[in-house]
mmCIF file of C-alpha atoms in Angstrom:
data_model
loop_
_atom_site.group_PDB
_atom_site.id
_atom_site.type_symbol
_atom_site.label_atom_id
_atom_site.label_comp_id
_atom_site.label_asym_id
_atom_site.label_seq_id
_atom_site.Cartn_x
_atom_site.Cartn_y
_atom_site.Cartn_z
ATOM 1 C CA MET A 1 -0.055 0.123 0.128
ATOM 2 C CA GLU A 2 1.158 3.484 -0.589
ATOM 3 C CA VAL A 3 0.655 5.964 2.336
ATOM 4 C CA GLN A 4 1.108 9.715 1.855
ATOM 5 C CA VAL A 5 1.850 11.329 5.256
ATOM 6 C CA VAL A 6 0.677 14.814 5.589
ATOM 7 C CA SER A 7 0.056 17.618 8.199
ATOM 8 C CA ARG A 8 -2.985 19.043 9.378
ATOM 9 C CA ASN A 9 -3.123 21.587 6.708
ATOM 10 C CA GLY A 10 -2.286 19.081 3.823
ATOM 11 C CA LYS A 11 1.336 19.730 3.643
ATOM 12 C CA PRO A 12 3.090 16.711 2.446
ATOM 13 C CA ILE A 13 5.648 15.035 5.049
ATOM 14 C CA LEU A 14 6.393 11.688 3.885
ATOM 15 C CA LYS A 15 5.637 9.032 1.324
ATOM 16 C CA LEU A 16 5.568 5.459 2.321
ATOM 17 C CA ASP A 17 5.828 2.889 -0.803
ATOM 18 C CA SER A 18 5.026 -0.923 -0.633
ATOM 19 C CA LEU A 19 3.376 -1.096 2.798
ATOM 20 C CA PRO A 20 1.773 -4.407 3.603
ATOM 21 C CA ALA A 21 -1.909 -4.185 4.561
ATOM 22 C CA THR A 22 -0.939 -5.809 7.867
ATOM 23 C CA THR A 23 1.153 -2.950 8.630
ATOM 24 C CA THR A 24 0.191 -1.427 11.996
ATOM 25 C CA VAL A 25 -0.327 2.316 12.725
ATOM 26 C CA GLN A 26 2.609 1.798 15.377
ATOM 27 C CA ASP A 27 4.692 0.899 12.407
ATOM 28 C CA VAL A 28 3.900 3.697 10.441
ATOM 29 C CA LYS A 29 4.900 6.015 13.372
ATOM 30 C CA ALA A 30 8.183 4.091 13.807
ATOM 31 C CA LYS A 31 8.911 4.975 10.073
ATOM 32 C CA ILE A 32 7.841 8.487 10.456
ATOM 33 C CA HIS A 33 10.484 8.839 13.144
ATOM 34 C CA SER A 34 13.085 6.783 11.393
ATOM 35 C CA ALA A 35 12.904 9.070 8.219
ATOM 36 C CA LYS A 36 13.374 12.103 10.767
ATOM 37 C CA LYS A 37 10.011 13.430 9.466
ATOM 38 C CA GLY A 38 8.117 13.566 12.947
ATOM 39 C CA PRO A 39 8.706 13.341 16.710
ATOM 40 C CA TYR A 40 8.773 9.773 18.491
ATOM 41 C CA PRO A 41 6.037 7.469 18.311
ATOM 42 C CA GLY A 42 4.525 8.207 21.500
ATOM 43 C CA ARG A 43 4.178 11.913 20.544
ATOM 44 C CA GLN A 44 2.399 11.338 17.129
ATOM 45 C CA MET A 45 -1.531 10.920 16.401
ATOM 46 C CA LEU A 46 -2.358 9.575 13.038
ATOM 47 C CA ARG A 47 -6.056 10.180 11.510
ATOM 48 C CA LEU A 48 -7.735 9.362 8.294
ATOM 49 C CA ASP A 49 -9.370 12.804 8.050
ATOM 50 C CA VAL A 50 -7.998 16.127 9.616
ATOM 51 C CA LYS A 51 -10.664 15.958 12.121
ATOM 52 C CA GLY A 52 -11.192 12.306 12.552
ATOM 53 C CA LYS A 53 -10.521 10.037 15.611
ATOM 54 C CA ALA A 54 -7.009 9.068 16.580
ATOM 55 C CA LEU A 55 -6.155 5.825 15.292
ATOM 56 C CA LYS A 56 -4.823 3.115 17.639
ATOM 57 C CA ASP A 57 -1.292 1.841 17.561
ATOM 58 C CA GLU A 58 -2.428 -1.565 17.241
ATOM 59 C CA ASP A 59 -4.952 -1.086 14.098
ATOM 60 C CA THR A 60 -3.431 -2.160 10.814
ATOM 61 C CA LEU A 61 -3.882 -0.168 7.546
ATOM 62 C CA ALA A 62 -6.446 -2.693 6.273
ATOM 63 C CA SER A 63 -8.646 -2.938 9.580
ATOM 64 C CA THR A 64 -8.929 1.191 9.499
ATOM 65 C CA GLY A 65 -10.261 1.312 6.049
ATOM 66 C CA PHE A 66 -7.439 3.190 4.881
ATOM 67 C CA LYS A 67 -7.243 2.937 0.938
ATOM 68 C CA SER A 68 -3.896 3.016 -0.966
ATOM 69 C CA GLY A 69 -2.536 6.345 -1.987
ATOM 70 C CA SER A 70 -4.595 8.340 0.481
ATOM 71 C CA ASN A 71 -3.610 10.470 3.164
ATOM 72 C CA LEU A 72 -2.799 9.828 6.983
ATOM 73 C CA TYR A 73 -2.946 13.190 8.680
ATOM 74 C CA LEU A 74 -0.247 13.354 11.615
ATOM 75 C CA LYS A 75 -0.381 15.679 14.536
ATOM 76 C CA ASP A 76 2.360 16.347 17.018
ATOM 77 C CA LEU A 77 0.907 15.713 20.430
ATOM 78 C CA GLY A 78 3.583 17.876 21.909
ATOM 79 C CA PRO A 79 5.936 16.759 25.094
ATOM 80 C CA GLN A 80 4.606 13.669 26.963
ATOM 81 C CA VAL A 81 5.590 11.558 29.947
ATOM 82 C CA GLY A 82 4.657 8.254 31.140
ATOM 83 C CA TRP A 83 1.675 7.557 32.812
ATOM 84 C CA SER A 84 3.250 5.479 35.593
ATOM 85 C CA THR A 85 5.509 8.857 36.216
ATOM 86 C CA VAL A 86 2.676 10.895 36.683
ATOM 87 C CA PHE A 87 0.889 8.607 38.797
ATOM 88 C CA LEU A 88 4.220 8.181 40.986
ATOM 89 C CA CYS A 89 4.762 11.796 41.118
ATOM 90 C CA GLU A 90 1.020 12.762 41.928
ATOM 91 C CA TYR A 91 0.912 10.227 44.862
ATOM 92 C CA ALA A 92 4.222 10.346 46.311
ATOM 93 C CA GLY A 93 3.718 14.114 47.066
ATOM 94 C CA PRO A 94 0.579 13.942 49.271
ATOM 95 C CA LEU A 95 2.634 11.593 51.569
ATOM 96 C CA LEU A 96 5.801 14.263 51.487
ATOM 97 C CA VAL A 97 3.210 17.112 52.022
ATOM 98 C CA TYR A 98 1.172 15.583 54.710
ATOM 99 C CA PHE A 99 3.953 14.459 56.857
ATOM 100 C CA TRP A 100 5.568 17.534 56.541
ATOM 101 C CA THR A 101 2.424 19.173 57.760
ATOM 102 C CA TYR A 102 2.096 16.474 60.559
ATOM 103 C CA THR A 103 5.478 17.860 62.161
ATOM 104 C CA ARG A 104 3.634 21.208 62.856
ATOM 105 C CA PRO A 105 6.321 23.271 60.979
ATOM 106 C CA TRP A 106 6.453 26.819 62.717
ATOM 107 C CA ILE A 107 5.777 28.467 58.915
ATOM 108 C CA PHE A 108 2.248 27.301 59.732
ATOM 109 C CA TYR A 109 1.484 27.126 63.296
ATOM 110 C CA GLY A 110 4.187 29.079 64.994
ATOM 111 C CA ALA A 111 7.329 28.420 66.840
ATOM 112 C CA ASP A 112 5.797 26.238 69.999
ATOM 113 C CA ALA A 113 3.053 24.250 67.936
ATOM 114 C CA ALA A 114 5.467 21.158 67.541
ATOM 115 C CA THR A 115 5.551 20.942 71.570
ATOM 116 C CA LYS A 116 2.013 20.776 72.113
ATOM 117 C CA PRO A 117 0.307 17.580 72.669
ATOM 118 C CA TYR A 118 -1.351 15.187 69.589
ATOM 119 C CA ALA A 119 -4.891 13.685 69.898
ATOM 120 C CA PRO A 120 -4.683 10.093 69.070
ATOM 121 C CA VAL A 121 -6.868 10.542 66.081
ATOM 122 C CA VAL A 122 -4.012 12.815 64.563
ATOM 123 C CA HIS A 123 -1.878 9.680 64.442
ATOM 124 C CA ILE A 124 -4.492 7.538 63.256
ATOM 125 C CA ALA A 125 -5.548 9.895 60.452
ATOM 126 C CA ALA A 126 -1.778 9.862 59.428
ATOM 127 C CA ALA A 127 -1.588 6.296 59.429
ATOM 128 C CA CYS A 128 -4.663 5.813 57.209
ATOM 129 C CA TRP A 129 -3.282 8.760 54.903
ATOM 130 C CA SER A 130 -0.159 6.628 54.450
ATOM 131 C CA ILE A 131 -2.025 3.532 53.858
ATOM 132 C CA HIS A 132 -4.150 5.160 50.883
ATOM 133 C CA TYR A 133 -1.061 6.572 49.104
ATOM 134 C CA ALA A 134 1.198 3.825 49.784
ATOM 135 C CA LYS A 135 -1.336 1.384 48.355
ATOM 136 C CA ARG A 136 -1.873 3.994 45.353
ATOM 137 C CA LEU A 137 2.046 4.278 44.812
ATOM 138 C CA LEU A 138 2.318 0.242 44.895
ATOM 139 C CA GLU A 139 -0.759 -0.431 42.704
ATOM 140 C CA THR A 140 0.985 1.838 40.037
ATOM 141 C CA ILE A 141 4.185 -0.275 40.406
ATOM 142 C CA PHE A 142 2.561 -3.627 40.354
ATOM 143 C CA VAL A 143 -0.932 -3.613 39.804
ATOM 144 C CA HIS A 144 -2.175 -1.281 37.188
ATOM 145 C CA ARG A 145 -1.696 -2.105 33.228
ATOM 146 C CA PHE A 146 -2.126 1.187 31.181
ATOM 147 C CA SER A 147 -3.840 1.342 27.818
ATOM 148 C CA HIS A 148 -1.487 4.030 26.714
ATOM 149 C CA ALA A 149 2.007 4.384 27.463
ATOM 150 C CA THR A 150 1.935 8.667 27.695
ATOM 151 C CA MET A 151 -0.008 11.643 28.518
ATOM 152 C CA PRO A 152 0.753 15.345 27.759
ATOM 153 C CA LEU A 153 3.131 16.545 30.045
ATOM 154 C CA MET A 154 0.965 19.331 31.035
ATOM 155 C CA ASN A 155 -0.999 16.658 33.009
ATOM 156 C CA LEU A 156 1.963 16.203 35.171
ATOM 157 C CA PHE A 157 1.703 19.812 36.591
ATOM 158 C CA LYS A 158 -2.174 19.884 36.742
ATOM 159 C CA ASN A 159 -2.392 16.400 38.470
ATOM 160 C CA CYS A 160 0.196 17.197 41.104
ATOM 161 C CA SER A 161 -1.179 20.616 41.976
ATOM 162 C CA TYR A 162 -4.685 18.853 42.554
ATOM 163 C CA TYR A 163 -3.043 16.251 44.841
ATOM 164 C CA TRP A 164 -0.443 17.982 46.430
ATOM 165 C CA GLY A 165 -2.595 21.116 47.182
ATOM 166 C CA PHE A 166 -5.172 19.235 48.821
ATOM 167 C CA ALA A 167 -2.893 17.264 50.789
ATOM 168 C CA GLY A 168 -1.622 20.222 52.130
ATOM 169 C CA TYR A 169 -5.198 21.666 52.709
ATOM 170 C CA ILE A 170 -6.463 18.624 54.442
ATOM 171 C CA ALA A 171 -3.127 18.308 56.516
ATOM 172 C CA TYR A 172 -3.157 21.802 57.835
ATOM 173 C CA HIS A 173 -6.562 21.506 59.511
ATOM 174 C CA VAL A 174 -6.376 17.924 60.791
ATOM 175 C CA ASN A 175 -2.872 18.632 62.364
ATOM 176 C CA HIS A 176 -3.696 22.106 63.633
ATOM 177 C CA PRO A 177 -2.676 22.585 67.428
ATOM 178 C CA LEU A 178 -5.997 23.910 68.083
ATOM 179 C CA TYR A 179 -7.810 20.758 66.139
ATOM 180 C CA THR A 180 -10.784 19.516 68.338
ATOM 181 C CA ALA A 181 -11.025 15.578 68.095
ATOM 182 C CA PRO A 182 -14.248 13.681 68.098
ATOM 183 C CA CYS A 183 -15.126 10.773 70.412
ATOM 184 C CA CYS A 184 -13.243 7.486 70.304
ATOM 185 C CA SER A 185 -15.967 5.407 68.871
ATOM 186 C CA GLN A 186 -16.521 7.694 66.124
ATOM 187 C CA VAL A 187 -12.760 7.813 65.289
ATOM 188 C CA TYR A 188 -12.321 3.954 65.897
ATOM 189 C CA GLY A 189 -15.258 3.028 63.821
ATOM 190 C CA SER A 190 -14.692 5.142 61.111
ATOM 191 C CA ALA A 191 -11.083 3.827 60.874
ATOM 192 C CA ALA A 192 -12.337 0.447 60.588
ATOM 193 C CA LEU A 193 -14.581 1.535 57.882
ATOM 194 C CA PHE A 194 -11.760 3.215 55.985
ATOM 195 C CA ILE A 195 -9.734 0.057 56.120
ATOM 196 C CA LEU A 196 -12.720 -1.951 54.782
ATOM 197 C CA PHE A 197 -13.213 0.532 51.865
ATOM 198 C CA GLU A 198 -9.527 0.459 51.051
ATOM 199 C CA LEU A 199 -9.368 -3.031 50.856
ATOM 200 C CA GLY A 200 -12.584 -3.123 48.324
ATOM 201 C CA ASN A 201 -10.971 -0.602 46.326
ATOM 202 C CA LEU A 202 -7.636 -2.728 46.121
ATOM 203 C CA SER A 203 -9.914 -5.876 45.360
ATOM 204 C CA ILE A 204 -11.394 -3.927 42.493
ATOM 205 C CA HIS A 205 -8.173 -2.846 41.013
ATOM 206 C CA LEU A 206 -6.725 -6.359 41.033
ATOM 207 C CA LEU A 207 -10.073 -7.723 39.330
ATOM 208 C CA PHE A 208 -9.243 -4.932 36.584
ATOM 209 C CA ARG A 209 -5.609 -6.270 36.188
ATOM 210 C CA ASP A 210 -6.538 -9.758 35.593
ATOM 211 C CA LEU A 211 -8.748 -8.772 33.012
ATOM 212 C CA ARG A 212 -5.988 -7.329 30.691
ATOM 213 C CA PRO A 213 -3.092 -9.691 30.020
ATOM 214 C CA GLU A 214 0.423 -7.997 30.660
ATOM 215 C CA GLY A 215 1.519 -6.074 27.446
ATOM 216 C CA SER A 216 -1.910 -6.234 25.943
ATOM 217 C CA LYS A 217 -4.693 -3.705 25.222
ATOM 218 C CA VAL A 218 -7.539 -6.089 25.828
ATOM 219 C CA ARG A 219 -10.664 -4.732 27.375
ATOM 220 C CA GLN A 220 -13.228 -7.094 29.093
ATOM 221 C CA ILE A 221 -16.317 -6.904 30.900
ATOM 222 C CA PRO A 222 -15.557 -6.961 34.607
ATOM 223 C CA LEU A 223 -17.446 -9.369 36.603
ATOM 224 C CA PRO A 224 -17.123 -10.332 40.440
ATOM 225 C CA ASN A 225 -15.049 -12.885 41.226
ATOM 226 C CA SER A 226 -14.493 -15.154 44.374
ATOM 227 C CA ASN A 227 -13.612 -11.869 46.456
ATOM 228 C CA PRO A 228 -16.690 -10.907 48.016
ATOM 229 C CA LEU A 229 -15.626 -7.332 48.091
ATOM 230 C CA THR A 230 -16.269 -7.591 44.290
ATOM 231 C CA LEU A 231 -19.870 -8.261 44.435
ATOM 232 C CA LEU A 232 -20.459 -4.485 44.087
ATOM 233 C CA PHE A 233 -20.174 -4.878 40.526
ATOM 234 C CA ASN A 234 -23.571 -6.149 40.746
ATOM 235 C CA TYR A 235 -24.910 -2.840 41.597
ATOM 236 C CA VAL A 236 -22.472 -0.101 40.447
ATOM 237 C CA SER A 237 -20.570 0.438 37.115
ATOM 238 C CA CYS A 238 -17.154 1.628 38.862
ATOM 239 C CA PRO A 239 -17.060 0.364 42.262
ATOM 240 C CA ASN A 240 -13.393 1.285 42.856
ATOM 241 C CA TYR A 241 -14.519 4.740 42.802
ATOM 242 C CA THR A 242 -17.674 3.965 45.034
ATOM 243 C CA TYR A 243 -15.096 2.300 47.526
ATOM 244 C CA GLU A 244 -12.929 5.354 47.210
ATOM 245 C CA PHE A 245 -15.893 7.780 47.814
ATOM 246 C CA TYR A 246 -16.701 5.815 50.899
ATOM 247 C CA ALA A 247 -13.305 5.586 52.216
ATOM 248 C CA TRP A 248 -12.745 9.369 52.119
ATOM 249 C CA ALA A 249 -16.216 9.795 53.529
ATOM 250 C CA ALA A 250 -15.144 7.721 56.295
ATOM 251 C CA PHE A 251 -11.955 9.601 56.996
ATOM 252 C CA THR A 252 -13.866 12.932 57.011
ATOM 253 C CA VAL A 253 -16.176 11.424 59.889
ATOM 254 C CA MET A 254 -13.237 10.026 61.713
ATOM 255 C CA THR A 255 -11.254 13.302 61.783
ATOM 256 C CA GLN A 256 -14.526 15.388 61.711
ATOM 257 C CA CYS A 257 -12.919 17.656 59.324
ATOM 258 C CA LEU A 258 -14.824 18.514 56.167
ATOM 259 C CA PRO A 259 -11.713 19.310 53.815
ATOM 260 C CA GLY A 260 -11.226 15.429 54.065
ATOM 261 C CA MET A 261 -14.033 15.082 51.466
#
């Protein structure tokens, strides 16, 4: 097949001849990059029409309906960053920010704040916070399988600003020397629910991992497995987010601090 790669305004970039119909979009991107006519493959988007949908890397020219001699429109997506990198940065930040605030730095609370007593719930909240974000970091490394290798670099700054900023906002209130702790039954009951919902969230993520073989982009309909915490799939579409919501609701009740929501 003959492929004419053009820019969004129709300017010719590269002509590829004698390509088999089984050539994948990823192969075409690699050829564009090796010919020094475009950025690395992860930064490229190819489309059949200027305003058409992006072609998937695993699609072949034949499966897309491409006709020999037609155009493929190339768009530079700009600087990219790996999904895992973004997740690791956005989840590591809240741990660092929270525990820095947990020490009651003078810049926030004054010189004598660190010497004032901590309520037990403050320590429990720090432990729950650690469990949540440590879980997220470990899931990023060992559990999650991403369908896309990269995302726009700007997402790194947007995501980190959100996670890091709210971590500081929540931590400021919970660790404040004037913080008023709720009763023990409220604290321990909510902490137990927080752990249960975190286990539920983990269970759903593990089930998702098993639905996609490593190195593939297969999509399957999730169904409950032998783990009873996955039965929530019978009632909601995204039980991982349901468990996440209830975990943070439990954290909010435990700390009696609205910013936790």
